[in-house]
PDB file of C-alpha atoms in Angstrom:
ATOM      1  CA  MET A 144      17.692 -34.874  -5.611  1.00  0.00           C
ATOM      2  CA  ASP A 145      19.272 -31.500  -6.310  1.00  0.00           C
ATOM      3  CA  GLN A 146      20.492 -29.237  -3.531  1.00  0.00           C
ATOM      4  CA  LYS A 147      17.504 -26.917  -3.783  1.00  0.00           C
ATOM      5  CA  GLY A 148      15.089 -29.816  -3.251  1.00  0.00           C
ATOM      6  CA  GLU A 149      17.138 -31.163  -0.366  1.00  0.00           C
ATOM      7  CA  HIS A 150      17.196 -27.720   1.234  1.00  0.00           C
ATOM      8  CA  TYR A 151      13.428 -27.357   0.888  1.00  0.00           C
ATOM      9  CA  ASN A 152      12.732 -30.815   2.313  1.00  0.00           C
ATOM     10  CA  SER A 153      14.980 -30.177   5.307  1.00  0.00           C
ATOM     11  CA  LEU A 154      13.154 -26.938   6.111  1.00  0.00           C
ATOM     12  CA  PHE A 155       9.617 -28.267   5.728  1.00  0.00           C
ATOM     13  CA  PRO A 156       9.389 -29.790   9.251  1.00  0.00           C
ATOM     14  CA  ILE A 157      10.618 -26.508  10.735  1.00  0.00           C
ATOM     15  CA  LEU A 158       8.110 -24.521   8.695  1.00  0.00           C
ATOM     16  CA  SER A 159       5.296 -26.796   9.851  1.00  0.00           C
ATOM     17  CA  TYR A 160       6.187 -26.493  13.541  1.00  0.00           C
ATOM     18  CA  PHE A 161       4.172 -23.371  14.276  1.00  0.00           C
ATOM     19  CA  SER A 162       0.402 -23.016  14.183  1.00  0.00           C
ATOM     20  CA  GLY A 163      -0.788 -22.736  10.624  1.00  0.00           C
ATOM     21  CA  SER A 164       0.870 -23.565   7.348  1.00  0.00           C
ATOM     22  CA  PRO A 165       4.469 -23.185   6.238  1.00  0.00           C
ATOM     23  CA  LEU A 166       3.339 -19.889   4.650  1.00  0.00           C
ATOM     24  CA  HIS A 167       2.496 -18.578   8.109  1.00  0.00           C
ATOM     25  CA  THR A 168       5.866 -19.628   9.452  1.00  0.00           C
ATOM     26  CA  ALA A 169       7.757 -18.092   6.530  1.00  0.00           C
ATOM     27  CA  ALA A 170       5.830 -14.857   7.147  1.00  0.00           C
ATOM     28  CA  MET A 171       6.531 -14.968  10.904  1.00  0.00           C
ATOM     29  CA  MET A 172      10.213 -15.414  10.118  1.00  0.00           C
ATOM     30  CA  GLY A 173      10.132 -12.616   7.541  1.00  0.00           C
ATOM     31  CA  ASN A 174      11.618 -15.032   5.009  1.00  0.00           C
ATOM     32  CA  THR A 175      10.796 -13.717   1.541  1.00  0.00           C
ATOM     33  CA  ILE A 176      12.868 -16.338  -0.272  1.00  0.00           C
ATOM     34  CA  MET A 177      11.078 -19.215   1.435  1.00  0.00           C
ATOM     35  CA  MET A 178       7.689 -17.547   0.896  1.00  0.00           C
ATOM     36  CA  ARG A 179       8.403 -17.156  -2.814  1.00  0.00           C
ATOM     37  CA  THR A 180       9.485 -20.814  -3.031  1.00  0.00           C
ATOM     38  CA  LEU A 181       6.341 -22.005  -1.257  1.00  0.00           C
ATOM     39  CA  LEU A 182       4.006 -19.862  -3.365  1.00  0.00           C
ATOM     40  CA  GLU A 183       5.670 -20.780  -6.646  1.00  0.00           C
ATOM     41  CA  GLY A 184       5.406 -24.457  -5.721  1.00  0.00           C
ATOM     42  CA  GLY A 185       1.632 -24.028  -5.749  1.00  0.00           C
ATOM     43  CA  MET A 186       1.083 -26.325  -2.776  1.00  0.00           C
ATOM     44  CA  PHE A 187      -0.311 -23.683  -0.430  1.00  0.00           C
ATOM     45  CA  TRP A 188      -3.327 -21.399  -0.539  1.00  0.00           C
ATOM     46  CA  VAL A 189      -2.168 -17.808  -0.034  1.00  0.00           C
ATOM     47  CA  ASP A 190      -5.151 -17.008   2.252  1.00  0.00           C
ATOM     48  CA  GLU A 191      -4.988 -20.088   4.458  1.00  0.00           C
ATOM     49  CA  GLU A 192      -5.927 -19.255   8.059  1.00  0.00           C
ATOM     50  CA  ASP A 193      -4.129 -20.398  11.196  1.00  0.00           C
ATOM     51  CA  SER A 194      -5.725 -21.207  14.558  1.00  0.00           C
ATOM     52  CA  LYS A 195      -6.334 -17.465  15.170  1.00  0.00           C
ATOM     53  CA  GLY A 196      -7.920 -16.924  11.770  1.00  0.00           C
ATOM     54  CA  ARG A 197      -4.855 -15.024  10.554  1.00  0.00           C
ATOM     55  CA  THR A 198      -3.327 -15.316   7.121  1.00  0.00           C
ATOM     56  CA  ALA A 199       0.311 -15.001   6.110  1.00  0.00           C
ATOM     57  CA  LEU A 200      -0.492 -11.382   5.207  1.00  0.00           C
ATOM     58  CA  HIS A 201      -1.273 -10.589   8.855  1.00  0.00           C
ATOM     59  CA  TYR A 202       2.125 -11.935   9.881  1.00  0.00           C
ATOM     60  CA  SER A 203       4.065 -10.255   7.078  1.00  0.00           C
ATOM     61  CA  VAL A 204       2.667  -6.921   8.235  1.00  0.00           C
ATOM     62  CA  GLN A 205       3.503  -7.738  11.859  1.00  0.00           C
ATOM     63  CA  GLN A 206       7.088  -8.381  10.726  1.00  0.00           C
ATOM     64  CA  ASN A 207       7.037  -4.956   9.033  1.00  0.00           C
ATOM     65  CA  SER A 208       8.232  -6.574   5.822  1.00  0.00           C
ATOM     66  CA  THR A 209       6.958  -4.540   2.896  1.00  0.00           C
ATOM     67  CA  GLU A 210       8.801  -6.895   0.528  1.00  0.00           C
ATOM     68  CA  LEU A 211       6.979  -9.933   1.918  1.00  0.00           C
ATOM     69  CA  THR A 212       3.665  -8.071   2.110  1.00  0.00           C
ATOM     70  CA  SER A 213       4.034  -6.924  -1.488  1.00  0.00           C
ATOM     71  CA  LEU A 214       4.843 -10.476  -2.600  1.00  0.00           C
ATOM     72  CA  LEU A 215       1.739 -11.886  -0.895  1.00  0.00           C
ATOM     73  CA  LEU A 216      -0.505  -9.184  -2.322  1.00  0.00           C
ATOM     74  CA  SER A 217       0.932  -9.657  -5.817  1.00  0.00           C
ATOM     75  CA  LYS A 218       0.116 -13.383  -5.508  1.00  0.00           C
ATOM     76  CA  GLY A 219      -3.526 -12.588  -4.763  1.00  0.00           C
ATOM     77  CA  ALA A 220      -3.687 -12.431  -0.964  1.00  0.00           C
ATOM     78  CA  ASN A 221      -6.983 -10.973   0.268  1.00  0.00           C
ATOM     79  CA  VAL A 222      -5.995  -7.501   1.470  1.00  0.00           C
ATOM     80  CA  ASP A 223      -9.086  -7.363   3.721  1.00  0.00           C
ATOM     81  CA  ALA A 224      -8.860 -10.837   5.302  1.00  0.00           C
ATOM     82  CA  VAL A 225      -9.755 -10.661   8.997  1.00  0.00           C
ATOM     83  CA  ASP A 226      -8.821 -12.835  11.947  1.00  0.00           C
ATOM     84  CA  TYR A 227     -11.217 -14.073  14.627  1.00  0.00           C
ATOM     85  CA  ASN A 228     -11.125 -10.622  16.273  1.00  0.00           C
ATOM     86  CA  GLY A 229     -12.151  -8.980  13.015  1.00  0.00           C
ATOM     87  CA  SER A 230      -8.686  -7.452  12.594  1.00  0.00           C
ATOM     88  CA  SER A 231      -7.244  -7.034   9.127  1.00  0.00           C
ATOM     89  CA  ALA A 232      -3.620  -6.465   8.180  1.00  0.00           C
ATOM     90  CA  ALA A 233      -4.474  -2.752   8.101  1.00  0.00           C
ATOM     91  CA  HIS A 234      -5.521  -2.920  11.771  1.00  0.00           C
ATOM     92  CA  PHE A 235      -2.114  -4.397  12.660  1.00  0.00           C
ATOM     93  CA  ALA A 236      -0.205  -1.891  10.508  1.00  0.00           C
ATOM     94  CA  CYS A 237      -2.006   1.148  11.914  1.00  0.00           C
ATOM     95  CA  LYS A 238      -1.779  -0.060  15.511  1.00  0.00           C
ATOM     96  CA  GLU A 239       2.003  -0.437  15.163  1.00  0.00           C
ATOM     97  CA  GLY A 240       2.517   2.770  13.174  1.00  0.00           C
ATOM     98  CA  MET A 241       3.840   1.066  10.049  1.00  0.00           C
ATOM     99  CA  ILE A 242       3.369   3.817   7.484  1.00  0.00           C
ATOM    100  CA  ASP A 243       4.935   1.937   4.559  1.00  0.00           C
ATOM    101  CA  ALA A 244       2.692  -1.058   5.220  1.00  0.00           C
ATOM    102  CA  VAL A 245      -0.401   1.155   5.477  1.00  0.00           C
ATOM    103  CA  ASN A 246       0.473   2.834   2.176  1.00  0.00           C
ATOM    104  CA  LEU A 247       1.075  -0.530   0.489  1.00  0.00           C
ATOM    105  CA  LEU A 248      -2.212  -1.940   1.796  1.00  0.00           C
ATOM    106  CA  ALA A 249      -4.013   1.224   0.641  1.00  0.00           C
ATOM    107  CA  TYR A 250      -2.454   0.815  -2.824  1.00  0.00           C
ATOM    108  CA  TYR A 251      -4.035  -2.645  -2.956  1.00  0.00           C
ATOM    109  CA  LYS A 252      -7.383  -1.078  -1.955  1.00  0.00           C
ATOM    110  CA  ALA A 253      -7.522  -2.196   1.687  1.00  0.00           C
ATOM    111  CA  ASP A 254     -10.658  -1.053   3.487  1.00  0.00           C
ATOM    112  CA  LEU A 255      -9.136   1.387   5.967  1.00  0.00           C
ATOM    113  CA  CYS A 256     -12.574   2.065   7.454  1.00  0.00           C
ATOM    114  CA  ALA A 257     -13.359  -1.575   8.320  1.00  0.00           C
ATOM    115  CA  VAL A 258     -14.277  -2.140  11.958  1.00  0.00           C
ATOM    116  CA  ASP A 259     -13.014  -4.996  14.099  1.00  0.00           C
ATOM    117  CA  LYS A 260     -15.101  -6.810  16.728  1.00  0.00           C
ATOM    118  CA  ASN A 261     -14.463  -3.924  19.125  1.00  0.00           C
ATOM    119  CA  GLY A 262     -15.910  -1.466  16.610  1.00  0.00           C
ATOM    120  CA  LYS A 263     -12.517   0.105  15.852  1.00  0.00           C
ATOM    121  CA  THR A 264     -11.136   1.053  12.471  1.00  0.00           C
ATOM    122  CA  PRO A 265      -7.430   0.853  11.684  1.00  0.00           C
ATOM    123  CA  PHE A 266      -7.182   4.613  12.149  1.00  0.00           C
ATOM    124  CA  ASP A 267      -8.937   4.389  15.532  1.00  0.00           C
ATOM    125  CA  LEU A 268      -6.139   2.055  16.621  1.00  0.00           C
ATOM    126  CA  ALA A 269      -3.483   4.423  15.265  1.00  0.00           C
ATOM    127  CA  CYS A 270      -4.922   7.208  17.418  1.00  0.00           C
ATOM    128  CA  GLU A 271      -5.380   4.962  20.458  1.00  0.00           C
ATOM    129  CA  TYR A 272      -1.760   3.787  20.326  1.00  0.00           C
ATOM    130  CA  GLY A 273      -0.295   7.230  19.624  1.00  0.00           C
ATOM    131  CA  ARG A 274       0.706   6.591  16.025  1.00  0.00           C
ATOM    132  CA  ALA A 275       0.260  10.203  14.950  1.00  0.00           C
ATOM    133  CA  LYS A 276       1.923   9.863  11.534  1.00  0.00           C
ATOM    134  CA  VAL A 277      -0.403   7.005  10.574  1.00  0.00           C
ATOM    135  CA  SER A 278      -3.509   8.712  11.928  1.00  0.00           C
ATOM    136  CA  GLN A 279      -2.687  11.759   9.773  1.00  0.00           C
ATOM    137  CA  LEU A 280      -2.949   9.608   6.636  1.00  0.00           C
ATOM    138  CA  ASN A 281      -6.706   9.408   7.178  1.00  0.00           C
TER     139      ASN A 281
END
């Protein structure tokens, strides 16, 4: 086996440790190289949900990784996927004031007016959490 294959096989147990798929773990770790390897291998569904209903896109936004978020979206990730609370990646980005992420999600046509289970839009969360620069994008 070549070194690349050995490296991948040695990381797989680590990537499977957390709730969800190795894609989720790569996103939680902000590891773009591993994410690209996993997606190009074709073994994982880009929109697979973890135990909270979150996709790798949710976690890439939480890591504030526009590179990882862009990669997932370019590979067909559902920009409007919601978790069990009805929160999309846009909800997370606005709540945390991540302007670059909000702009990237908007470029991919994210529904910035979608409401979560508490009836709040991403921009409602930006206002609630004092993210003035994000709330001004509305």
